[in-house]
Amino acid sequence: MDIVSIIDRIGEGPAAALFGLITGMVFGIAAQRSNFCLRAATVEFARGELGPKVAVWLLTFSTAVVWVQGAELLGLFRSADARLMSVPGSWSGAVIGGLVFGVGMVLARGCSGRLLVLAATGNLRSVMSGLIFAVVAQMSLKGVLAPLRDDLAGLWVTAGGVNVNLLETLHLPNGAGLVFGVAVAILALVLARRARIGARVLLFASGVGFSVALGWVLTWNLAQASFDPVSVTSATFSGPSANTLMYFLDRNSVLEFDVGLVPGVFLGAFLAALVTRELQFQGFEGAAPMRRSMIGAALMGFGAMLAGGCAIGSGVTGASVFAGTAWLALLSMWVGAIFTDFLVDQRASRVLA
């Protein structure tokens, strides 16, 4: 059944939600089985290691780039049509929001995507942190924090009313993005071999990257077949978390890709944990960890909306189409996370020692 037939059978909105559900399930299964997490990678790097966490993140990142750039070369996707690329980007939002998100990610002990995956396995800490993240993201999008976000984002924006494509800005030839992705993938595999990571983990890590490309291709092809405008997007958890929350709170909300994505990730991660018998209820171990996670989740919610995406939305999805602000946000997230780990967790460890 092709996309036109799906639209004719269930409608454009439900089709978009279905594609979000499919993308989310692939992401959830792969992320749960590979333990993919930007926060874990940054902490490992901050402590002078290039071990399994960094290797898994690099493999996910690189395979997303390879799949997305390959799809574009084959005519299955066009990055210029992506929602991220067709609107102005914010350099100031990428820096400030990325730093804030990086701080929150370490405090909450997981990025927003990782919290969603953990919540599906019975981690009640992640359930609460994820809800706080979604609420603050919505407050930053349309609520009381929106004016502050707009002011900070407006300090420095991209010229021309669109985002910056780094490949075009650097005048690189067609295929340069694919070559870059392959090079990073080779580095990831070298690190993975050194860390003795098994083939199963590598397969699922690359599956997370594949889910990003899947989302881009599905929404782009849906946009080509739809009568009404459709946002060309993929995996991210800032806007979708807020939109999914409002879908269940506002009867006027409509089905879209975002609304299917978040339940899809939850369902995929739950099924993966169920099959492998890794479902286990977990809670906070005291007031201090609870406060820390709550603060971290709130910082991530605001930071992600300001940066234009979370660790997945900017760090993998946006970077896979070489959006300039996404790359800057990703760098800022690494910097914020590394300094927070050094100033908070490593310092606490030294005091206890």
GROMACS .gro file of N, CA and C in nm, residues 30-62 105 109-111 114 117-118 184 187-198 200-202 204-206 208 278 312 316 330 334 341:
model
  198
   30ALA      N    1   1.521   0.033   1.945
   30ALA     CA    2   1.665   0.043   1.925
   30ALA      C    3   1.734   0.115   2.040
   31ALA      N    4   1.673   0.222   2.091
   31ALA     CA    5   1.734   0.298   2.200
   31ALA      C    6   1.737   0.217   2.330
   32GLN      N    7   1.630   0.140   2.354
   32GLN     CA    8   1.627   0.060   2.476
   32GLN      C    9   1.731  -0.051   2.473
   33ARG      N   10   1.749  -0.114   2.359
   33ARG     CA   11   1.842  -0.225   2.348
   33ARG      C   12   1.988  -0.180   2.339
   34SER      N   13   2.013  -0.057   2.293
   34SER     CA   14   2.151  -0.010   2.278
   34SER      C   15   2.196   0.079   2.393
   35ASN      N   16   2.102   0.120   2.482
   35ASN     CA   17   2.132   0.214   2.590
   35ASN      C   18   2.190   0.345   2.535
   36PHE      N   19   2.139   0.387   2.419
   36PHE     CA   20   2.183   0.512   2.359
   36PHE      C   21   2.148   0.629   2.450
   37CYS      N   22   2.245   0.718   2.475
   37CYS     CA   23   2.221   0.832   2.564
   37CYS      C   24   2.332   0.935   2.546
   38LEU      N   25   2.296   1.057   2.509
   38LEU     CA   26   2.396   1.163   2.496
   38LEU      C   27   2.457   1.199   2.630
   39ARG      N   28   2.376   1.200   2.734
   39ARG     CA   29   2.429   1.235   2.866
   39ARG      C   30   2.539   1.137   2.909
   40ALA      N   31   2.517   1.007   2.888
   40ALA     CA   32   2.617   0.907   2.924
   40ALA      C   33   2.744   0.927   2.844
   41ALA      N   34   2.732   0.963   2.717
   41ALA     CA   35   2.849   0.984   2.633
   41ALA      C   36   2.928   1.106   2.678
   42THR      N   37   2.858   1.215   2.712
   42THR     CA   38   2.929   1.335   2.754
   42THR      C   39   2.999   1.315   2.888
   43VAL      N   40   2.935   1.244   2.978
   43VAL     CA   41   2.997   1.218   3.109
   43VAL      C   42   3.121   1.131   3.091
   44GLU      N   43   3.110   1.028   3.008
   44GLU     CA   44   3.226   0.943   2.982
   44GLU      C   45   3.341   1.023   2.923
   45PHE      N   46   3.310   1.110   2.829
   45PHE     CA   47   3.412   1.195   2.766
   45PHE      C   48   3.471   1.292   2.867
   46ALA      N   49   3.386   1.349   2.955
   46ALA     CA   50   3.432   1.444   3.055
   46ALA      C   51   3.531   1.380   3.152
   47ARG      N   52   3.523   1.251   3.168
   47ARG     CA   53   3.611   1.180   3.261
   47ARG      C   54   3.730   1.115   3.190
   48GLY      N   55   3.757   1.166   3.069
   48GLY     CA   56   3.878   1.127   2.996
   48GLY      C   57   3.873   0.992   2.931
   49GLU      N   58   3.752   0.943   2.898
   49GLU     CA   59   3.739   0.812   2.837
   49GLU      C   60   3.672   0.822   2.700
   50LEU      N   61   3.711   0.735   2.611
   50LEU     CA   62   3.642   0.716   2.483
   50LEU      C   63   3.598   0.570   2.479
   51GLY      N   64   3.498   0.542   2.563
   51GLY     CA   65   3.456   0.405   2.583
   51GLY      C   66   3.327   0.370   2.511
   52PRO      N   67   3.251   0.276   2.565
   52PRO     CA   68   3.131   0.225   2.498
   52PRO      C   69   3.021   0.328   2.480
   53LYS      N   70   3.003   0.419   2.576
   53LYS     CA   71   2.896   0.519   2.565
   53LYS      C   72   2.923   0.615   2.449
   54VAL      N   73   3.047   0.661   2.438
   54VAL     CA   74   3.083   0.749   2.328
   54VAL      C   75   3.071   0.676   2.195
   55ALA      N   76   3.115   0.550   2.193
   55ALA     CA   77   3.109   0.471   2.070
   55ALA      C   78   2.965   0.453   2.023
   56VAL      N   79   2.874   0.423   2.115
   56VAL     CA   80   2.733   0.404   2.079
   56VAL      C   81   2.674   0.535   2.026
   57TRP      N   82   2.704   0.646   2.094
   57TRP     CA   83   2.651   0.774   2.047
   57TRP      C   84   2.705   0.809   1.909
   58LEU      N   85   2.834   0.792   1.889
   58LEU     CA   86   2.893   0.824   1.759
   58LEU      C   87   2.836   0.736   1.648
   59LEU      N   88   2.810   0.610   1.679
   59LEU     CA   89   2.755   0.521   1.577
   59LEU      C   90   2.612   0.563   1.542
   60THR      N   91   2.533   0.597   1.642
   60THR     CA   92   2.398   0.645   1.615
   60THR      C   93   2.402   0.772   1.532
   61PHE      N   94   2.484   0.866   1.575
   61PHE     CA   95   2.497   0.994   1.504
   61PHE      C   96   2.539   0.973   1.359
   62SER      N   97   2.642   0.891   1.339
   62SER     CA   98   2.696   0.872   1.205
   62SER      C   99   2.600   0.797   1.114
  105MET      N  100   2.049   1.805   3.145
  105MET     CA  101   2.066   1.664   3.109
  105MET      C  102   2.149   1.589   3.212
  109ARG      N  103   2.010   1.317   3.491
  109ARG     CA  104   2.072   1.186   3.464
  109ARG      C  105   2.013   1.120   3.338
  110GLY      N  106   1.990   1.201   3.237
  110GLY     CA  107   1.941   1.148   3.110
  110GLY      C  108   1.880   1.258   3.027
  111CYS      N  109   1.894   1.250   2.895
  111CYS     CA  110   1.829   1.348   2.809
  111CYS      C  111   1.681   1.315   2.799
  114ARG      N  112   1.605   0.974   2.644
  114ARG     CA  113   1.642   0.865   2.734
  114ARG      C  114   1.541   0.852   2.848
  117VAL      N  115   1.242   0.660   2.723
  117VAL     CA  116   1.271   0.517   2.710
  117VAL      C  117   1.274   0.451   2.847
  118LEU      N  118   1.338   0.514   2.945
  118LEU     CA  119   1.344   0.458   3.079
  118LEU      C  120   1.207   0.452   3.144
  184VAL      N  121   3.285   0.912   1.030
  184VAL     CA  122   3.252   0.908   1.173
  184VAL      C  123   3.210   0.766   1.214
  187LEU      N  124   3.518   0.564   1.276
  187LEU     CA  125   3.573   0.599   1.407
  187LEU      C  126   3.493   0.532   1.518
  188ALA      N  127   3.361   0.534   1.506
  188ALA     CA  128   3.276   0.471   1.607
  188ALA      C  129   3.302   0.321   1.617
  189LEU      N  130   3.321   0.257   1.504
  189LEU     CA  131   3.345   0.113   1.505
  189LEU      C  132   3.482   0.080   1.565
  190VAL      N  133   3.580   0.167   1.541
  190VAL     CA  134   3.712   0.147   1.602
  190VAL      C  135   3.701   0.156   1.754
  191LEU      N  136   3.630   0.258   1.802
  191LEU     CA  137   3.611   0.273   1.947
  191LEU      C  138   3.529   0.157   2.003
  192ALA      N  139   3.429   0.112   1.927
  192ALA     CA  140   3.346   0.000   1.972
  192ALA      C  141   3.427  -0.128   1.984
  193ARG      N  142   3.516  -0.151   1.889
  193ARG     CA  143   3.600  -0.271   1.896
  193ARG      C  144   3.694  -0.264   2.016
  194ARG      N  145   3.749  -0.145   2.040
  194ARG     CA  146   3.838  -0.128   2.155
  194ARG      C  147   3.763  -0.152   2.286
  195ALA      N  148   3.635  -0.109   2.290
  195ALA     CA  149   3.554  -0.127   2.411
  195ALA      C  150   3.486  -0.263   2.416
  196ARG      N  151   3.508  -0.346   2.313
  196ARG     CA  152   3.452  -0.481   2.306
  196ARG      C  153   3.299  -0.480   2.312
  197ILE      N  154   3.241  -0.392   2.234
  197ILE     CA  155   3.095  -0.386   2.224
  197ILE      C  156   3.047  -0.493   2.127
  198GLY      N  157   2.945  -0.567   2.166
  198GLY     CA  158   2.894  -0.675   2.083
  198GLY      C  159   2.819  -0.626   1.961
  200ARG      N  160   2.523  -0.702   1.862
  200ARG     CA  161   2.383  -0.670   1.890
  200ARG      C  162   2.366  -0.524   1.928
  201VAL      N  163   2.452  -0.478   2.018
  201VAL     CA  164   2.444  -0.337   2.060
  201VAL      C  165   2.472  -0.244   1.943
  202LEU      N  166   2.570  -0.279   1.862
  202LEU     CA  167   2.602  -0.195   1.746
  202LEU      C  168   2.486  -0.190   1.648
  204PHE      N  169   2.162  -0.225   1.716
  204PHE     CA  170   2.055  -0.142   1.768
  204PHE      C  171   2.094   0.006   1.773
  205ALA      N  172   2.221   0.035   1.800
  205ALA     CA  173   2.266   0.175   1.798
  205ALA      C  174   2.247   0.235   1.660
  206SER      N  175   2.281   0.158   1.557
  206SER     CA  176   2.260   0.206   1.421
  206SER      C  177   2.111   0.215   1.390
  208VAL      N  178   1.884   0.330   1.592
  208VAL     CA  179   1.839   0.462   1.636
  208VAL      C  180   1.863   0.564   1.526
  278GLU      N  181   1.331  -0.686   3.125
  278GLU     CA  182   1.401  -0.576   3.192
  278GLU      C  183   1.304  -0.474   3.250
  312ILE      N  184   1.821   1.473   2.081
  312ILE     CA  185   1.790   1.400   1.958
  312ILE      C  186   1.752   1.498   1.847
  316VAL      N  187   2.096   1.494   1.673
  316VAL     CA  188   2.102   1.388   1.572
  316VAL      C  189   2.016   1.424   1.451
  330LEU      N  190   2.421   2.134   1.944
  330LEU     CA  191   2.483   2.008   1.986
  330LEU      C  192   2.616   2.034   2.058
  334TRP      N  193   2.713   1.955   2.463
  334TRP     CA  194   2.833   1.886   2.510
  334TRP      C  195   2.909   1.971   2.612
  341ASP      N  196   2.910   1.809   3.481
  341ASP     CA  197   2.964   1.688   3.540
  341ASP      C  198   3.090   1.718   3.621
   0.00000   0.00000   0.00000
